[in-house]
PDB file of C-alpha atoms in Angstrom:
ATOM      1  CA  UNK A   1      49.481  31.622 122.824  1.00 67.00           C
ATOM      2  CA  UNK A   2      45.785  32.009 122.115  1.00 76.00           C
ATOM      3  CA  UNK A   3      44.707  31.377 118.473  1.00 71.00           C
ATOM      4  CA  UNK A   4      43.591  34.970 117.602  1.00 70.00           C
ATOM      5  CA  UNK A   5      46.968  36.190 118.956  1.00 60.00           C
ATOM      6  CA  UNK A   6      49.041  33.528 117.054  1.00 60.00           C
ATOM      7  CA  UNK A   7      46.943  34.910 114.030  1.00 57.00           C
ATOM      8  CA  UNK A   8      47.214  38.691 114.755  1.00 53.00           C
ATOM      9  CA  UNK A   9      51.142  37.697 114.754  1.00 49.00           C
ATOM     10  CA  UNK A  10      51.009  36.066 111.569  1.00 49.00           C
ATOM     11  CA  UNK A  11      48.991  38.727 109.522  1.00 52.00           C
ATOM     12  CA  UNK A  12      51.618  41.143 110.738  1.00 43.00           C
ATOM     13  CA  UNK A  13      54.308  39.622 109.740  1.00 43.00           C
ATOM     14  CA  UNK A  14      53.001  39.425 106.671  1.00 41.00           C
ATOM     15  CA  UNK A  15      51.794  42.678 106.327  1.00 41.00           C
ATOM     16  CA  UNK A  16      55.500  44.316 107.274  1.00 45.00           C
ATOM     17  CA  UNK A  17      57.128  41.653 104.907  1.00 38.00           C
ATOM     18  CA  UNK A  18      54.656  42.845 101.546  1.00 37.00           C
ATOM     19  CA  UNK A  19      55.480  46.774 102.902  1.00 39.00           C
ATOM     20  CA  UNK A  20      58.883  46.151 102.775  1.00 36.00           C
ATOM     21  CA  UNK A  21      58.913  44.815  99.644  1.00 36.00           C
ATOM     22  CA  UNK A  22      56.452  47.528  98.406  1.00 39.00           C
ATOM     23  CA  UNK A  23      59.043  50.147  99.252  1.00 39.00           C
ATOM     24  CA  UNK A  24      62.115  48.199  97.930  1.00 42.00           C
ATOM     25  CA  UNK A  25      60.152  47.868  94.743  1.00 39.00           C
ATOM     26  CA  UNK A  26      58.754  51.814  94.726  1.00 42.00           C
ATOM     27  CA  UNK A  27      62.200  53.133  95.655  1.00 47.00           C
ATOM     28  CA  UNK A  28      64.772  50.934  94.195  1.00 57.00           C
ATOM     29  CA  UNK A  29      66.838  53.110  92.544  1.00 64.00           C
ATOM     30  CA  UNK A  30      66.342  51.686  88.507  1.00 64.00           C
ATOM     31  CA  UNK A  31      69.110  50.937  86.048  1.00 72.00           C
ATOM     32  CA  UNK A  32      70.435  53.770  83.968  1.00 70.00           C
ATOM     33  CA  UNK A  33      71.227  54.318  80.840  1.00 67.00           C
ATOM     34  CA  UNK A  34      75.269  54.767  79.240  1.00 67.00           C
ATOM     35  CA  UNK A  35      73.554  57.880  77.908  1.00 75.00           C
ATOM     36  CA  UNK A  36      72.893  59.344  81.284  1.00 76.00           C
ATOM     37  CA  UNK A  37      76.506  58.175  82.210  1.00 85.00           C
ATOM     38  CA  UNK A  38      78.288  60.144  79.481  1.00 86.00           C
ATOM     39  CA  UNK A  39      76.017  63.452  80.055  1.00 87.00           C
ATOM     40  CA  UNK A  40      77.562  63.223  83.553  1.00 91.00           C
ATOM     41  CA  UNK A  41      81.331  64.026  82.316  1.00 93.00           C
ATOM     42  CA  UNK A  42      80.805  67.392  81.080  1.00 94.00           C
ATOM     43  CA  UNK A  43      79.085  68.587  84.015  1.00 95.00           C
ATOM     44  CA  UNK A  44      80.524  71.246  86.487  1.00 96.00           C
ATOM     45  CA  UNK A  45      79.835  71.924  90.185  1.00 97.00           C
ATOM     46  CA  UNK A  46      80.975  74.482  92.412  1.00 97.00           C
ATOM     47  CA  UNK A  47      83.490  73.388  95.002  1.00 97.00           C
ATOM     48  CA  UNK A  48      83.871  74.773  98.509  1.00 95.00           C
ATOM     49  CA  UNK A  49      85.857  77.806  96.992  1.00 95.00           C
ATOM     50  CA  UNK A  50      83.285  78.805  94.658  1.00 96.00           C
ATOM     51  CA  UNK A  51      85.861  77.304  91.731  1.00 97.00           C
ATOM     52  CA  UNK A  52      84.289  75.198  88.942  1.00 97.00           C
ATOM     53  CA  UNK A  53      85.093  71.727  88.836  1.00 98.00           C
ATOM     54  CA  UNK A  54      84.371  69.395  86.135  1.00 97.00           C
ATOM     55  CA  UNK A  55      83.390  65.759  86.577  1.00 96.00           C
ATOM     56  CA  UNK A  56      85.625  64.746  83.715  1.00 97.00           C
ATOM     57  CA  UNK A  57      88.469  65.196  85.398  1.00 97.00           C
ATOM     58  CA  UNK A  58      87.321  62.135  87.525  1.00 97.00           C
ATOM     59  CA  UNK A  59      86.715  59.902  84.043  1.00 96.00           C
ATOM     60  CA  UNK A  60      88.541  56.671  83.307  1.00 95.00           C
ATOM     61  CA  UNK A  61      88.883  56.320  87.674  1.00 96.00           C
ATOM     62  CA  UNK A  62      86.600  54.472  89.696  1.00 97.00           C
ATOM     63  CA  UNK A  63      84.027  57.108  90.870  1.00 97.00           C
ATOM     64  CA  UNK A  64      82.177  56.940  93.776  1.00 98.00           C
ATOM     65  CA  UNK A  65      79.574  59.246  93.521  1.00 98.00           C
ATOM     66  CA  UNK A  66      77.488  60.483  96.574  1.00 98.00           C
ATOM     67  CA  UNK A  67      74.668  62.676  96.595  1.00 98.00           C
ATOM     68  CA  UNK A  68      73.654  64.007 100.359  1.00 98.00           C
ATOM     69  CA  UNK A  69      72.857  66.808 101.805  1.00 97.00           C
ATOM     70  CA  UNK A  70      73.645  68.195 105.872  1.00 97.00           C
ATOM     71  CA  UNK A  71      70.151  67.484 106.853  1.00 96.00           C
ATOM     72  CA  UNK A  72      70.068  63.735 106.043  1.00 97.00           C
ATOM     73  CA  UNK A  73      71.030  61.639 109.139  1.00 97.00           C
ATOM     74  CA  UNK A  74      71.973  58.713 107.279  1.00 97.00           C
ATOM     75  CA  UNK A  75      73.942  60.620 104.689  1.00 97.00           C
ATOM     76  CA  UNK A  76      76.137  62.015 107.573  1.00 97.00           C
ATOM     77  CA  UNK A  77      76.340  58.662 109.172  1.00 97.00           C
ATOM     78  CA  UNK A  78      78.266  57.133 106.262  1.00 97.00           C
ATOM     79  CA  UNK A  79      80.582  60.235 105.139  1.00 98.00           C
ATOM     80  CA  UNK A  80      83.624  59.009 107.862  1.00 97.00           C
ATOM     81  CA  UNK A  81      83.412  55.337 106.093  1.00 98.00           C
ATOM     82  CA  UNK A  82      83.566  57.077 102.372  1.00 98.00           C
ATOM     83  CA  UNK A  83      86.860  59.303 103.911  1.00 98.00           C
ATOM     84  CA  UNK A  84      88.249  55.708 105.568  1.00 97.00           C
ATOM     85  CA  UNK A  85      87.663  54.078 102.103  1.00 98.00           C
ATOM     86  CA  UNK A  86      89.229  56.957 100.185  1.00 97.00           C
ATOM     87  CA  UNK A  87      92.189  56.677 102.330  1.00 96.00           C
ATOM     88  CA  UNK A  88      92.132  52.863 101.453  1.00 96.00           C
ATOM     89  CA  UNK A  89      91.843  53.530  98.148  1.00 97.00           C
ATOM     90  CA  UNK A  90      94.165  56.119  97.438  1.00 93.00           C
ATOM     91  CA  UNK A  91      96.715  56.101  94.630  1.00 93.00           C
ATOM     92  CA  UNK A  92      94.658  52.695  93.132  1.00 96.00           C
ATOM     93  CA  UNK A  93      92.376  55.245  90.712  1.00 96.00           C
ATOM     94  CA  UNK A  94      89.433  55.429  92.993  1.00 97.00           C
ATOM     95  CA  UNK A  95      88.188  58.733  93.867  1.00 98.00           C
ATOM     96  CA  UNK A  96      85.526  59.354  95.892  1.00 98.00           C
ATOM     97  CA  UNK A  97      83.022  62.675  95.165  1.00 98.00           C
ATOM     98  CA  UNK A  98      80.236  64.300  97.222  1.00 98.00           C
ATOM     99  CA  UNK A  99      78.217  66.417  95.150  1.00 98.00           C
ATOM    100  CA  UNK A 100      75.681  68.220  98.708  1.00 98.00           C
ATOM    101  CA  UNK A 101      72.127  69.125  97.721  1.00 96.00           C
ATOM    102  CA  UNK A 102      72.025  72.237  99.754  1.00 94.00           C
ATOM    103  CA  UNK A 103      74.035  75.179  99.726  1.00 94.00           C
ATOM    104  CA  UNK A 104      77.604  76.363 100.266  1.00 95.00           C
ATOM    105  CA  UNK A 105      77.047  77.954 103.353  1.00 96.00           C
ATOM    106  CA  UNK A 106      75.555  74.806 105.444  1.00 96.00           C
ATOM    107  CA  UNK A 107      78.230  72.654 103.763  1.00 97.00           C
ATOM    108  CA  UNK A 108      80.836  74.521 104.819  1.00 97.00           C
ATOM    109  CA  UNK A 109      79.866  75.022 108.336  1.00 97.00           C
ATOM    110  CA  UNK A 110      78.940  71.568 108.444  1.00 97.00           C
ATOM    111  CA  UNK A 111      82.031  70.088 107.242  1.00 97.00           C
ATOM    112  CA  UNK A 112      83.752  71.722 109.778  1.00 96.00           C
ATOM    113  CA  UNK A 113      82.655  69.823 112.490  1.00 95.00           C
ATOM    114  CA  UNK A 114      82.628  66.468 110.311  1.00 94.00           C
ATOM    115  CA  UNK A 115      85.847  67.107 107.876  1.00 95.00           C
ATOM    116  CA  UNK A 116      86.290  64.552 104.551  1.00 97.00           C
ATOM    117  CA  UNK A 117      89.447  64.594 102.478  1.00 95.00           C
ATOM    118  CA  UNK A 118      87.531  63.564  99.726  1.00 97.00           C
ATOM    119  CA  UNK A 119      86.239  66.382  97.019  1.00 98.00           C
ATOM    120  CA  UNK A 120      82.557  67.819  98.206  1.00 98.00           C
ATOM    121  CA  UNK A 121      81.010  69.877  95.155  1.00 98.00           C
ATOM    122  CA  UNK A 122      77.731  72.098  95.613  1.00 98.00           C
ATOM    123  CA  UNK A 123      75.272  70.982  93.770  1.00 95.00           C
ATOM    124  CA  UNK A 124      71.646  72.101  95.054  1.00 93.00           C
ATOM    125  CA  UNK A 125      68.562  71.471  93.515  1.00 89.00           C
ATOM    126  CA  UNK A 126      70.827  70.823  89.899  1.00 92.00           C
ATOM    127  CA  UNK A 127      72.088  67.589  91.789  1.00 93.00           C
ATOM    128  CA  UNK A 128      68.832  66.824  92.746  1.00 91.00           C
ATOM    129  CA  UNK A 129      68.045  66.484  89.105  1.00 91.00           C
ATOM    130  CA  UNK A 130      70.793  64.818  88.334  1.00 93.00           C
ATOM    131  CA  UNK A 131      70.693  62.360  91.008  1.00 94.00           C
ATOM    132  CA  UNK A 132      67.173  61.399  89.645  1.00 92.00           C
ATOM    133  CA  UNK A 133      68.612  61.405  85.660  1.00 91.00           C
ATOM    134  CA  UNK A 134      71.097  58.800  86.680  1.00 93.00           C
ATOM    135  CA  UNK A 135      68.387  56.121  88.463  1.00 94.00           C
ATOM    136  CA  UNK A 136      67.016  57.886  92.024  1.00 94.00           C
ATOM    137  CA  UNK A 137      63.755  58.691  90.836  1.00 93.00           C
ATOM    138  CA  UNK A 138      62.088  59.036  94.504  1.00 92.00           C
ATOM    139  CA  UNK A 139      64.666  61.948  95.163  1.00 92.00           C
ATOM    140  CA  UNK A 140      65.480  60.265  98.160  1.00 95.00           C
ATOM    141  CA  UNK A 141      68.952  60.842  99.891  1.00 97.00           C
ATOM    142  CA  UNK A 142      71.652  59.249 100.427  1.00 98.00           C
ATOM    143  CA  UNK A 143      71.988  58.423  96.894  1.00 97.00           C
ATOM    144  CA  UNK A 144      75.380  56.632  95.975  1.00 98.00           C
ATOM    145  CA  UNK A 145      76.611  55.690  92.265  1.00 97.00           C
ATOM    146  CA  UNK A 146      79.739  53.880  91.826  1.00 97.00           C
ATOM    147  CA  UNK A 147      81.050  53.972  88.110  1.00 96.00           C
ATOM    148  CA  UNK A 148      84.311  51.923  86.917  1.00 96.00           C
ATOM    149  CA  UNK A 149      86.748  53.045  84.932  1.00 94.00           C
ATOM    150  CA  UNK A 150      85.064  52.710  81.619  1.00 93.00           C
ATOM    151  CA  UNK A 151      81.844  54.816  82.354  1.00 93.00           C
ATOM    152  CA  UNK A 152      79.762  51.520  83.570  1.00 93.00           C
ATOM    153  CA  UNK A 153      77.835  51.726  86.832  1.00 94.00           C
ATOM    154  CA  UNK A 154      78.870  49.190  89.132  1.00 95.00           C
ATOM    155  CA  UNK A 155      76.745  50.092  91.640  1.00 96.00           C
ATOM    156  CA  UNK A 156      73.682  52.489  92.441  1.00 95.00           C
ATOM    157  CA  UNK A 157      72.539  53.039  95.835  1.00 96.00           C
ATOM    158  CA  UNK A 158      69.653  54.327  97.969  1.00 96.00           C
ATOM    159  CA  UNK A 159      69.752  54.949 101.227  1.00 96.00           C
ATOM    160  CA  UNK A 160      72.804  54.177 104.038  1.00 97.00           C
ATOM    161  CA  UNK A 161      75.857  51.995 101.945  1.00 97.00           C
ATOM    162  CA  UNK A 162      77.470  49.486 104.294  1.00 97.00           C
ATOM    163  CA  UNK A 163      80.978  50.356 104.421  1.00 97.00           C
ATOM    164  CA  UNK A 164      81.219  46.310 103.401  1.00 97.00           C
ATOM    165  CA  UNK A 165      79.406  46.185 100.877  1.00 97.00           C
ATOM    166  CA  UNK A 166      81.234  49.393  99.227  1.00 98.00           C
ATOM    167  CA  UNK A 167      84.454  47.899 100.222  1.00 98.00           C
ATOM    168  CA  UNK A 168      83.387  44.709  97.898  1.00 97.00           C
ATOM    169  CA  UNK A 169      82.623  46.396  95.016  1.00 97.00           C
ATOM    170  CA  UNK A 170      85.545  48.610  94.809  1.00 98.00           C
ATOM    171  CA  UNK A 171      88.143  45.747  95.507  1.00 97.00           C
ATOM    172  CA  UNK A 172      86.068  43.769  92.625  1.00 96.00           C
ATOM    173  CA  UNK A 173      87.073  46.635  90.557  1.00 96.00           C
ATOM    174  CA  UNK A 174      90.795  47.341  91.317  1.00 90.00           C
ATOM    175  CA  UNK A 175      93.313  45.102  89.638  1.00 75.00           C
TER     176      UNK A 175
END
């Protein structure tokens, strides 16, 4: 390998390791506040049926929150790993919650052909703002929070969660 090639290799290497770590460091989701946490309880979304349903009924569980939408790719790539976990989970206070950032009418005809036994709430552009409120500042989807029982996060996540890594969080928080 010629010199200049050896150090065209080098400087790109380097320059795909410091853009990496730009966008880990630009898009990281950042820690939130127990404030933020406890504004999420009394919030209500809209469920498939158009029927209110409040977060709180989800408080004192292990919550896995998810924020996606039908558009985002790797949002729908991880949904059948969140419905195998649920089923996992089941009965151990886990609960697992979808809150879409679009509208009912794409959610429904989208979970039709990709079905989740897990709660999916409608949450458009108010999720959006939420999602940001509780650590995703760039907005950027899939967005995953998982709170323990006492109202801590656990775990905040942007982008696609490996079903492993989920996996070891949640049996770190099960007794």
């Amino acid at each position: 390998m010629s010199k200049k090639l050896l150090a065209f290799v080098v400087l790109a290497v380097a320059a795909l390791a410091a853009g990496a770590w730009f966008a880990q460091a630009r898009y990281a989701p950042r820690a939130v506040a127990p404030q933020a946490v406890s504004a999420l309880w009394p919030l209500q979304f809209a469920d498939l049926r158009g029927q209110p349903q409040a977060l709180s009924q989800w408080r004192g569980k292990v919550l896995v929150l998810n924020f996606w939408a039908t558009w985002c790719a790797p949002c729908r790539e991880e949904m059948p790993d969140f419905d195998a976990l649920r089923r996992r989970y089941q009965g151990r206070g886990v609960e697992f919650v979808g809150i879409a950032i679009d509208n009912e009418q794409r959610v429904a005809q989208f979970l039709q052909s990709m079905p989740v036994a897990y709660p999916i709430l409608i949450g458009e552009g108010a999720a959006l703002a939420l999602a940001r409120q509780l650590g995703n500042d760039s907005g950027a989807l899939p967005y995953t929070l998982v709170i323990d029982g006492g109202g801590n996060i656990a775990l905040s996540h942007l982008g696609l969660l490996p079903r492993e890594r989920l996996d070891e969080v949640l049996r770190g928080l099960i007794p």
